[in-house]
């Protein structure tokens, strides 16, 4: 483990999968690294794998005092990662406002829809990230616009953002 001038903390890990839980793919974070970021609860970080795949994520507690980073299917595919693969990891605190990059389409909608903007910002950070992820995961700009409108319309009919 080492740190550099970009506030990146580097370490090596191996891609694993929780067999007994939900089969999530993950990498363990060494205790000395995790303690630099958090003590007991999840914290938002930026993670760089093998100097090529960077993504927003959470440093999550396993429940036994240790921490892990979940590695979803799109990240595994992008990095061509398989269970057992050794991985060079670099993490830093996520300084973004939402813990994800806000898609331009959603940002533009908020600029013209005051009610939608207010309702979105009344949600929990986790709910906000879910909407941002859903909108941003669309490949085409038109689908991102459509999804942004859909999500804001849903907020207007269900301001709590909770599923009923």
PDB file of C-alpha atoms in Angstrom:
ATOM      1  CA  UNK A   1       0.000   0.000   0.000  1.00  0.00           C
ATOM      2  CA  UNK A   2       1.219   3.518  -0.765  1.00  0.00           C
ATOM      3  CA  UNK A   3      -0.108   7.027  -1.314  1.00  0.00           C
ATOM      4  CA  UNK A   4       0.876   9.501  -3.996  1.00  0.00           C
ATOM      5  CA  UNK A   5       0.585  13.238  -4.614  1.00  0.00           C
ATOM      6  CA  UNK A   6      -2.896  12.843  -6.188  1.00  0.00           C
ATOM      7  CA  UNK A   7      -4.236  11.570  -2.838  1.00  0.00           C
ATOM      8  CA  UNK A   8      -4.524   8.116  -4.378  1.00  0.00           C
ATOM      9  CA  UNK A   9      -3.991   5.194  -2.042  1.00  0.00           C
ATOM     10  CA  UNK A  10      -2.708   2.186  -3.958  1.00  0.00           C
ATOM     11  CA  UNK A  11      -2.880  -1.498  -3.093  1.00  0.00           C
ATOM     12  CA  UNK A  12      -3.241  -4.882  -4.759  1.00  0.00           C
ATOM     13  CA  UNK A  13      -6.297  -7.114  -4.470  1.00  0.00           C
ATOM     14  CA  UNK A  14      -7.895 -10.185  -6.027  1.00  0.00           C
ATOM     15  CA  UNK A  15     -11.375 -10.284  -7.563  1.00  0.00           C
ATOM     16  CA  UNK A  16     -13.635 -12.519  -5.466  1.00  0.00           C
ATOM     17  CA  UNK A  17     -17.350 -13.323  -5.218  1.00  0.00           C
ATOM     18  CA  UNK A  18     -19.612 -13.659  -2.181  1.00  0.00           C
ATOM     19  CA  UNK A  19     -20.946 -17.196  -2.571  1.00  0.00           C
ATOM     20  CA  UNK A  20     -23.094 -17.274   0.572  1.00  0.00           C
ATOM     21  CA  UNK A  21     -24.666 -13.817   0.174  1.00  0.00           C
ATOM     22  CA  UNK A  22     -25.785 -12.344  -3.111  1.00  0.00           C
ATOM     23  CA  UNK A  23     -22.930 -13.550  -5.351  1.00  0.00           C
ATOM     24  CA  UNK A  24     -21.649  -9.976  -5.655  1.00  0.00           C
ATOM     25  CA  UNK A  25     -18.158  -9.655  -7.119  1.00  0.00           C
ATOM     26  CA  UNK A  26     -15.813  -7.628  -4.918  1.00  0.00           C
ATOM     27  CA  UNK A  27     -12.286  -6.823  -3.842  1.00  0.00           C
ATOM     28  CA  UNK A  28     -11.191  -6.699  -0.227  1.00  0.00           C
ATOM     29  CA  UNK A  29      -9.701  -3.431   0.984  1.00  0.00           C
ATOM     30  CA  UNK A  30      -6.783  -3.795   3.404  1.00  0.00           C
ATOM     31  CA  UNK A  31      -7.597  -2.546   6.915  1.00  0.00           C
ATOM     32  CA  UNK A  32      -4.809   0.046   6.822  1.00  0.00           C
ATOM     33  CA  UNK A  33      -6.294   1.501   3.619  1.00  0.00           C
ATOM     34  CA  UNK A  34      -9.907   1.421   4.821  1.00  0.00           C
ATOM     35  CA  UNK A  35      -8.999   3.237   8.057  1.00  0.00           C
ATOM     36  CA  UNK A  36      -7.700   6.177   6.005  1.00  0.00           C
ATOM     37  CA  UNK A  37     -11.214   6.719   4.662  1.00  0.00           C
ATOM     38  CA  UNK A  38     -13.727   5.533   7.264  1.00  0.00           C
ATOM     39  CA  UNK A  39     -14.248   3.840  10.597  1.00  0.00           C
ATOM     40  CA  UNK A  40     -17.712   2.250  10.606  1.00  0.00           C
ATOM     41  CA  UNK A  41     -19.972   3.234   7.713  1.00  0.00           C
ATOM     42  CA  UNK A  42     -19.811   3.254   3.897  1.00  0.00           C
ATOM     43  CA  UNK A  43     -18.065   6.203   2.301  1.00  0.00           C
ATOM     44  CA  UNK A  44     -18.059   7.321  -1.342  1.00  0.00           C
ATOM     45  CA  UNK A  45     -14.774   6.880  -3.186  1.00  0.00           C
ATOM     46  CA  UNK A  46     -13.329   6.892  -6.684  1.00  0.00           C
ATOM     47  CA  UNK A  47     -11.704   3.596  -7.637  1.00  0.00           C
ATOM     48  CA  UNK A  48      -9.180   2.996 -10.431  1.00  0.00           C
ATOM     49  CA  UNK A  49      -8.531  -0.603 -11.467  1.00  0.00           C
ATOM     50  CA  UNK A  50      -5.364  -1.616 -13.341  1.00  0.00           C
ATOM     51  CA  UNK A  51      -4.774   2.043 -14.283  1.00  0.00           C
ATOM     52  CA  UNK A  52      -7.581   1.825 -16.847  1.00  0.00           C
ATOM     53  CA  UNK A  53     -11.114   1.609 -15.369  1.00  0.00           C
ATOM     54  CA  UNK A  54     -12.226   4.395 -13.014  1.00  0.00           C
ATOM     55  CA  UNK A  55     -15.638   4.503 -11.339  1.00  0.00           C
ATOM     56  CA  UNK A  56     -17.607   5.974  -8.440  1.00  0.00           C
ATOM     57  CA  UNK A  57     -18.341   3.487  -5.669  1.00  0.00           C
ATOM     58  CA  UNK A  58     -18.643   2.958  -1.934  1.00  0.00           C
ATOM     59  CA  UNK A  59     -16.148   1.559   0.510  1.00  0.00           C
ATOM     60  CA  UNK A  60     -18.585  -0.865   2.164  1.00  0.00           C
ATOM     61  CA  UNK A  61     -18.377  -2.707   5.495  1.00  0.00           C
ATOM     62  CA  UNK A  62     -18.466  -6.508   5.398  1.00  0.00           C
ATOM     63  CA  UNK A  63     -19.905  -6.674   8.898  1.00  0.00           C
ATOM     64  CA  UNK A  64     -16.814  -8.183  10.487  1.00  0.00           C
ATOM     65  CA  UNK A  65     -14.871  -4.926  10.723  1.00  0.00           C
ATOM     66  CA  UNK A  66     -13.346  -5.226   7.251  1.00  0.00           C
ATOM     67  CA  UNK A  67     -14.319  -3.341   4.082  1.00  0.00           C
ATOM     68  CA  UNK A  68     -14.800  -4.176   0.410  1.00  0.00           C
ATOM     69  CA  UNK A  69     -15.528  -2.574  -2.957  1.00  0.00           C
ATOM     70  CA  UNK A  70     -18.284  -4.089  -5.086  1.00  0.00           C
ATOM     71  CA  UNK A  71     -17.262  -4.665  -8.710  1.00  0.00           C
ATOM     72  CA  UNK A  72     -20.363  -4.772 -10.921  1.00  0.00           C
ATOM     73  CA  UNK A  73     -20.729  -6.518 -14.251  1.00  0.00           C
ATOM     74  CA  UNK A  74     -20.118  -3.432 -16.452  1.00  0.00           C
ATOM     75  CA  UNK A  75     -16.857  -2.687 -14.605  1.00  0.00           C
ATOM     76  CA  UNK A  76     -15.738  -6.328 -14.801  1.00  0.00           C
ATOM     77  CA  UNK A  77     -16.498  -6.410 -18.524  1.00  0.00           C
ATOM     78  CA  UNK A  78     -14.756  -3.097 -19.202  1.00  0.00           C
ATOM     79  CA  UNK A  79     -11.652  -4.225 -17.296  1.00  0.00           C
ATOM     80  CA  UNK A  80     -11.863  -7.820 -18.598  1.00  0.00           C
ATOM     81  CA  UNK A  81     -11.719  -9.030 -14.984  1.00  0.00           C
ATOM     82  CA  UNK A  82     -12.349 -12.592 -13.838  1.00  0.00           C
ATOM     83  CA  UNK A  83     -12.557 -14.196 -10.392  1.00  0.00           C
ATOM     84  CA  UNK A  84      -9.074 -14.765  -9.042  1.00  0.00           C
ATOM     85  CA  UNK A  85      -7.487 -12.046 -11.175  1.00  0.00           C
ATOM     86  CA  UNK A  86      -4.928  -9.919  -9.342  1.00  0.00           C
ATOM     87  CA  UNK A  87      -5.842  -6.224  -9.622  1.00  0.00           C
ATOM     88  CA  UNK A  88      -3.883  -3.017  -9.073  1.00  0.00           C
ATOM     89  CA  UNK A  89      -6.217  -0.691  -7.192  1.00  0.00           C
ATOM     90  CA  UNK A  90      -6.000   3.046  -6.521  1.00  0.00           C
ATOM     91  CA  UNK A  91      -8.680   4.804  -4.485  1.00  0.00           C
ATOM     92  CA  UNK A  92      -9.339   8.372  -3.399  1.00  0.00           C
ATOM     93  CA  UNK A  93     -12.156  10.203  -1.676  1.00  0.00           C
ATOM     94  CA  UNK A  94     -15.013  11.036  -4.040  1.00  0.00           C
ATOM     95  CA  UNK A  95     -15.323  14.826  -4.033  1.00  0.00           C
ATOM     96  CA  UNK A  96     -18.232  14.932  -6.491  1.00  0.00           C
ATOM     97  CA  UNK A  97     -21.472  16.530  -5.349  1.00  0.00           C
ATOM     98  CA  UNK A  98     -23.631  13.433  -5.814  1.00  0.00           C
ATOM     99  CA  UNK A  99     -21.208  10.505  -5.662  1.00  0.00           C
ATOM    100  CA  UNK A 100     -21.696  10.131  -9.434  1.00  0.00           C
ATOM    101  CA  UNK A 101     -21.300  12.426 -12.416  1.00  0.00           C
ATOM    102  CA  UNK A 102     -24.516  14.312 -13.159  1.00  0.00           C
ATOM    103  CA  UNK A 103     -25.605  13.668 -16.787  1.00  0.00           C
ATOM    104  CA  UNK A 104     -25.955  16.841 -18.854  1.00  0.00           C
ATOM    105  CA  UNK A 105     -29.500  15.858 -19.839  1.00  0.00           C
ATOM    106  CA  UNK A 106     -30.613  15.731 -16.199  1.00  0.00           C
ATOM    107  CA  UNK A 107     -28.758  18.947 -15.374  1.00  0.00           C
ATOM    108  CA  UNK A 108     -30.502  20.755 -18.247  1.00  0.00           C
ATOM    109  CA  UNK A 109     -33.904  19.443 -17.153  1.00  0.00           C
ATOM    110  CA  UNK A 110     -33.318  20.757 -13.617  1.00  0.00           C
ATOM    111  CA  UNK A 111     -32.457  24.172 -15.078  1.00  0.00           C
ATOM    112  CA  UNK A 112     -35.919  24.448 -16.656  1.00  0.00           C
ATOM    113  CA  UNK A 113     -38.004  22.438 -14.149  1.00  0.00           C
ATOM    114  CA  UNK A 114     -37.891  24.117 -10.750  1.00  0.00           C
ATOM    115  CA  UNK A 115     -40.308  21.650  -9.122  1.00  0.00           C
ATOM    116  CA  UNK A 116     -38.393  18.627 -10.424  1.00  0.00           C
ATOM    117  CA  UNK A 117     -35.124  20.168  -9.242  1.00  0.00           C
ATOM    118  CA  UNK A 118     -36.522  20.796  -5.768  1.00  0.00           C
ATOM    119  CA  UNK A 119     -38.002  17.291  -5.477  1.00  0.00           C
ATOM    120  CA  UNK A 120     -34.751  15.662  -6.624  1.00  0.00           C
ATOM    121  CA  UNK A 121     -32.718  17.619  -4.079  1.00  0.00           C
ATOM    122  CA  UNK A 122     -35.148  16.621  -1.304  1.00  0.00           C
ATOM    123  CA  UNK A 123     -34.261  12.933  -1.865  1.00  0.00           C
ATOM    124  CA  UNK A 124     -31.602  11.051   0.082  1.00  0.00           C
ATOM    125  CA  UNK A 125     -28.141  10.922  -1.519  1.00  0.00           C
ATOM    126  CA  UNK A 126     -28.668   7.228  -2.280  1.00  0.00           C
ATOM    127  CA  UNK A 127     -31.965   7.934  -4.074  1.00  0.00           C
ATOM    128  CA  UNK A 128     -30.302  10.754  -6.039  1.00  0.00           C
ATOM    129  CA  UNK A 129     -27.464   8.427  -7.122  1.00  0.00           C
ATOM    130  CA  UNK A 130     -30.008   5.831  -8.245  1.00  0.00           C
ATOM    131  CA  UNK A 131     -31.719   8.338 -10.534  1.00  0.00           C
ATOM    132  CA  UNK A 132     -28.403   9.657 -11.840  1.00  0.00           C
ATOM    133  CA  UNK A 133     -27.205   6.109 -12.547  1.00  0.00           C
ATOM    134  CA  UNK A 134     -30.437   5.184 -14.332  1.00  0.00           C
ATOM    135  CA  UNK A 135     -30.345   8.274 -16.561  1.00  0.00           C
ATOM    136  CA  UNK A 136     -26.592   8.086 -17.219  1.00  0.00           C
ATOM    137  CA  UNK A 137     -26.583   4.369 -18.056  1.00  0.00           C
ATOM    138  CA  UNK A 138     -28.477   4.984 -21.306  1.00  0.00           C
ATOM    139  CA  UNK A 139     -26.205   4.888 -24.334  1.00  0.00           C
ATOM    140  CA  UNK A 140     -27.927   7.520 -26.469  1.00  0.00           C
ATOM    141  CA  UNK A 141     -28.597  11.174 -25.587  1.00  0.00           C
ATOM    142  CA  UNK A 142     -32.281  10.832 -26.537  1.00  0.00           C
ATOM    143  CA  UNK A 143     -32.796   7.888 -24.187  1.00  0.00           C
ATOM    144  CA  UNK A 144     -31.041   9.859 -21.406  1.00  0.00           C
ATOM    145  CA  UNK A 145     -33.453  12.762 -22.031  1.00  0.00           C
ATOM    146  CA  UNK A 146     -36.424  10.389 -22.000  1.00  0.00           C
ATOM    147  CA  UNK A 147     -35.242   8.744 -18.779  1.00  0.00           C
ATOM    148  CA  UNK A 148     -34.601  12.111 -17.107  1.00  0.00           C
ATOM    149  CA  UNK A 149     -38.139  13.261 -17.939  1.00  0.00           C
ATOM    150  CA  UNK A 150     -39.590   9.938 -16.775  1.00  0.00           C
ATOM    151  CA  UNK A 151     -37.786  10.077 -13.429  1.00  0.00           C
ATOM    152  CA  UNK A 152     -38.778  13.689 -12.736  1.00  0.00           C
ATOM    153  CA  UNK A 153     -42.386  12.925 -13.685  1.00  0.00           C
ATOM    154  CA  UNK A 154     -42.327   9.989 -11.248  1.00  0.00           C
ATOM    155  CA  UNK A 155     -41.004  12.267  -8.506  1.00  0.00           C
ATOM    156  CA  UNK A 156     -43.891  14.642  -9.111  1.00  0.00           C
ATOM    157  CA  UNK A 157     -46.407  11.832  -8.564  1.00  0.00           C
ATOM    158  CA  UNK A 158     -44.420  10.250  -5.688  1.00  0.00           C
ATOM    159  CA  UNK A 159     -42.241  12.941  -4.064  1.00  0.00           C
ATOM    160  CA  UNK A 160     -40.737  10.586  -1.463  1.00  0.00           C
ATOM    161  CA  UNK A 161     -39.073   8.573  -4.234  1.00  0.00           C
ATOM    162  CA  UNK A 162     -40.093   5.366  -2.444  1.00  0.00           C
ATOM    163  CA  UNK A 163     -41.585   2.463  -4.330  1.00  0.00           C
ATOM    164  CA  UNK A 164     -45.134   1.714  -3.285  1.00  0.00           C
TER     165      UNK A 164
END
